[in-house]
PDB file of C-alpha atoms in Angstrom:
ATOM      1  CA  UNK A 183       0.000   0.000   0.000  1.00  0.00           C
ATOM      2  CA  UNK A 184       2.627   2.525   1.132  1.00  0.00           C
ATOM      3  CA  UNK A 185       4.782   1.342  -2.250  1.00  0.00           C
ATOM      4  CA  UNK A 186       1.632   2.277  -4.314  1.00  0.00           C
ATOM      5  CA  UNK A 187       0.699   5.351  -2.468  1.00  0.00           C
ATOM      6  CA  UNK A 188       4.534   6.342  -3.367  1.00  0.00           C
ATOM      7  CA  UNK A 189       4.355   5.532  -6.718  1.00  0.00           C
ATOM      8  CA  UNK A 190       0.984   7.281  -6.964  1.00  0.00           C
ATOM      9  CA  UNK A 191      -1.265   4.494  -7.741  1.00  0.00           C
ATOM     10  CA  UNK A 192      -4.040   5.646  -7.249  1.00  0.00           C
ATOM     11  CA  UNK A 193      -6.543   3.359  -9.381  1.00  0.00           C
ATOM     12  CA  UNK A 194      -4.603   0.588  -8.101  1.00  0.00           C
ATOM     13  CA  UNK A 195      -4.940   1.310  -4.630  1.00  0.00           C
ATOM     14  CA  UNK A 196      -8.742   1.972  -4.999  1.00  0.00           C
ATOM     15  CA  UNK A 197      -8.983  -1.374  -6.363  1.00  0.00           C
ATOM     16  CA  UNK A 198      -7.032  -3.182  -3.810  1.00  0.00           C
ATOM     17  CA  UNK A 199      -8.797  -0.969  -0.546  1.00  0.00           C
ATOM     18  CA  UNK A 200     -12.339  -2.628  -2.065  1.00  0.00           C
ATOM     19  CA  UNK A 201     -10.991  -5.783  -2.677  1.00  0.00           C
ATOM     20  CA  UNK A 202      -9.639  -5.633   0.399  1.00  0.00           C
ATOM     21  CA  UNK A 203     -12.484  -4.867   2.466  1.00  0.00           C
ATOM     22  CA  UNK A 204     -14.605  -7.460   0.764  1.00  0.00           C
ATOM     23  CA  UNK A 205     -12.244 -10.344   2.074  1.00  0.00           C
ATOM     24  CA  UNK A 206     -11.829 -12.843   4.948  1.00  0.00           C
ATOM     25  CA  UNK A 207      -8.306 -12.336   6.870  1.00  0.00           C
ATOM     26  CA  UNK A 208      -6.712 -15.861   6.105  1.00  0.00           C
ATOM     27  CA  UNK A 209      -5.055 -16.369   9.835  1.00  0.00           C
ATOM     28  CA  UNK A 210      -8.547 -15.533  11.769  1.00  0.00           C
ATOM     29  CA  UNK A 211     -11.249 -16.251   9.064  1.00  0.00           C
ATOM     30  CA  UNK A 212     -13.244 -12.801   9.844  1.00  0.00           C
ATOM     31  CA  UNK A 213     -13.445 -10.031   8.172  1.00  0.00           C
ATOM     32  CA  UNK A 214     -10.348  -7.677   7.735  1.00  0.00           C
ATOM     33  CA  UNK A 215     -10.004  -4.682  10.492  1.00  0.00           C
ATOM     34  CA  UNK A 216     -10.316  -1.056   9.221  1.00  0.00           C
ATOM     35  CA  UNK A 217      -8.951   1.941  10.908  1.00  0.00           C
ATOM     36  CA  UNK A 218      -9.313   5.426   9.725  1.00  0.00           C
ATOM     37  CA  UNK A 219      -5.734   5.835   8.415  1.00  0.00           C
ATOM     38  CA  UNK A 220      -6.506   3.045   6.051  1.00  0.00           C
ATOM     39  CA  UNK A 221      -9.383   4.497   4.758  1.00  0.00           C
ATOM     40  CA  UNK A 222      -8.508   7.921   4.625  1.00  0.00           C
ATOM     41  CA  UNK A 223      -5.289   6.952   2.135  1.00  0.00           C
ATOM     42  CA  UNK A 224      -8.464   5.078   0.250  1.00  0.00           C
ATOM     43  CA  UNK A 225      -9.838   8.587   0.299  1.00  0.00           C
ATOM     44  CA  UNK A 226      -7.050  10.537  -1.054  1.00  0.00           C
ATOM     45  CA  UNK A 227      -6.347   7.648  -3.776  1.00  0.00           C
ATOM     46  CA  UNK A 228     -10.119   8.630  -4.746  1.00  0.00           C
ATOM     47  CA  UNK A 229      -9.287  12.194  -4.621  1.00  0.00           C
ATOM     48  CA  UNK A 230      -5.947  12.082  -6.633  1.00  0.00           C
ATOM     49  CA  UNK A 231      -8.659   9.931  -8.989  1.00  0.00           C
ATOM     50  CA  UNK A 232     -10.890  12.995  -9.847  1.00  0.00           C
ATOM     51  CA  UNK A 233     -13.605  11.916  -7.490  1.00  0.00           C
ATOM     52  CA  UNK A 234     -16.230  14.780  -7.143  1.00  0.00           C
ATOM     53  CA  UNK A 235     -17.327  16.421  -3.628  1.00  0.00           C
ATOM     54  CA  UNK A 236     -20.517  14.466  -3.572  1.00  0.00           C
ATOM     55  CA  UNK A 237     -18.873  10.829  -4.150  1.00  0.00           C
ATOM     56  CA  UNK A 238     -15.839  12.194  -1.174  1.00  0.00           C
ATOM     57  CA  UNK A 239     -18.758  12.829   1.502  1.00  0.00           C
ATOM     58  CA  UNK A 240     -20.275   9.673   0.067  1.00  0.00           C
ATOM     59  CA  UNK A 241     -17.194   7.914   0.808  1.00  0.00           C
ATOM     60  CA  UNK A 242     -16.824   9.472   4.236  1.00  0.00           C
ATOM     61  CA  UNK A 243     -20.002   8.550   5.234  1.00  0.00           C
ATOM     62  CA  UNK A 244     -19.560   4.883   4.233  1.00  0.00           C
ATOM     63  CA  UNK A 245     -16.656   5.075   6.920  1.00  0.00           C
ATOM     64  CA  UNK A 246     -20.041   4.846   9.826  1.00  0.00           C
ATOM     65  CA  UNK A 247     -20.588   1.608   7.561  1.00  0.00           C
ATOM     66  CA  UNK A 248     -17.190   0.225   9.588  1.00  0.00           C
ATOM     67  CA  UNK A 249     -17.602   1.894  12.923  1.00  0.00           C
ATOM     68  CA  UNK A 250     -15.063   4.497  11.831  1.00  0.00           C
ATOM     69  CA  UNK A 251     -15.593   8.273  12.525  1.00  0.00           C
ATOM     70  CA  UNK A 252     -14.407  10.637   9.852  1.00  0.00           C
ATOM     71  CA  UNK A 253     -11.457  12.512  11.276  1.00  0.00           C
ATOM     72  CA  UNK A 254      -9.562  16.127  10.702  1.00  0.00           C
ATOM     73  CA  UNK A 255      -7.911  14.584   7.951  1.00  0.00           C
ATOM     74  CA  UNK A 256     -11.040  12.836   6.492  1.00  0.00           C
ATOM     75  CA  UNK A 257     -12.662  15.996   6.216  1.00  0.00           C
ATOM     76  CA  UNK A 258      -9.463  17.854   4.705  1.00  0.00           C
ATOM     77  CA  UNK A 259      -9.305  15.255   2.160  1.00  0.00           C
ATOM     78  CA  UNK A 260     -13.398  16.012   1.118  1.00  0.00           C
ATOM     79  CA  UNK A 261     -13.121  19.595   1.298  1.00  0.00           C
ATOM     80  CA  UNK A 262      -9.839  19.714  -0.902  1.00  0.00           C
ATOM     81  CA  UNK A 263     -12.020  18.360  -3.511  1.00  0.00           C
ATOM     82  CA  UNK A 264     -14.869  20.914  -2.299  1.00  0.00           C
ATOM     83  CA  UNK A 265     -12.024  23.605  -2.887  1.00  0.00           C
ATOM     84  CA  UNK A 266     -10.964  22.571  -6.290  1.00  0.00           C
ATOM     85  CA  UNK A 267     -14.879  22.390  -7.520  1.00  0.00           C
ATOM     86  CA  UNK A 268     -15.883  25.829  -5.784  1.00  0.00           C
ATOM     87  CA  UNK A 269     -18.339  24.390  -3.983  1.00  0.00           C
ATOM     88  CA  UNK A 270     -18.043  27.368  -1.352  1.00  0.00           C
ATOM     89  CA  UNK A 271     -21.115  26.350   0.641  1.00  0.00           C
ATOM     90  CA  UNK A 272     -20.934  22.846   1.276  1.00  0.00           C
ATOM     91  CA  UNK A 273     -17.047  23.338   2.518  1.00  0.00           C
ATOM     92  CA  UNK A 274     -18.374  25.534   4.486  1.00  0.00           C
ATOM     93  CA  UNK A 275     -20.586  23.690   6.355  1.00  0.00           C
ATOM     94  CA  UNK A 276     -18.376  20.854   6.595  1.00  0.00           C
ATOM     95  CA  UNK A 277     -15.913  23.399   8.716  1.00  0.00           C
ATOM     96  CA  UNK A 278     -18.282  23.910  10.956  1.00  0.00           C
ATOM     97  CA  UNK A 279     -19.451  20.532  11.351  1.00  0.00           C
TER      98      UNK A 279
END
């Protein structure tokens, strides 16, 4: 992951996080463990992707899906992409969410 994230791969890395989080860990049979650093590189491989402000808050939200809480950086990541689409209002209500 860190190689690919180096490397800037991003459609790569998108493909692997949601492969990834569709599959059994092999040692303990259960579904594999997300944290928030995890998915917040699956974030910025979306945004380095093009991903629009709607689909980043989509994705953010799905983080609830795996009892994570967006974070500071989370939110950075979505309202980069609010930033670079001049979506003035909806970055601004995600500062002061």
């Amino acid at each position: 992951f860190a190689a690919w994230m180096t490397e800037q791969h991003w459609e790569d890395m998108k493909q692997l996080f949601e492969s990834w989080v569709r599959s059994l860990d092999a040692a303990t049979g259960k579904p594999n463990r997300h944290d928030v650093d995890l998915f917040n590189h699956y974030l910025r491989a979306n945004l380095m992707s093009g991903a629009l402000p709607h689909e980043m808050l989509d994705l953010a939200d799905q983080m609830r899906e795996f009892d994570l809480a967006p974070n500071t950086a989370s939110y950075n990541l979505v309202l980069k992409t609010m930033v670079k689409a001049r979506e003035v209002e909806g970055a601004e209500k995600i500062v002061e969410r």
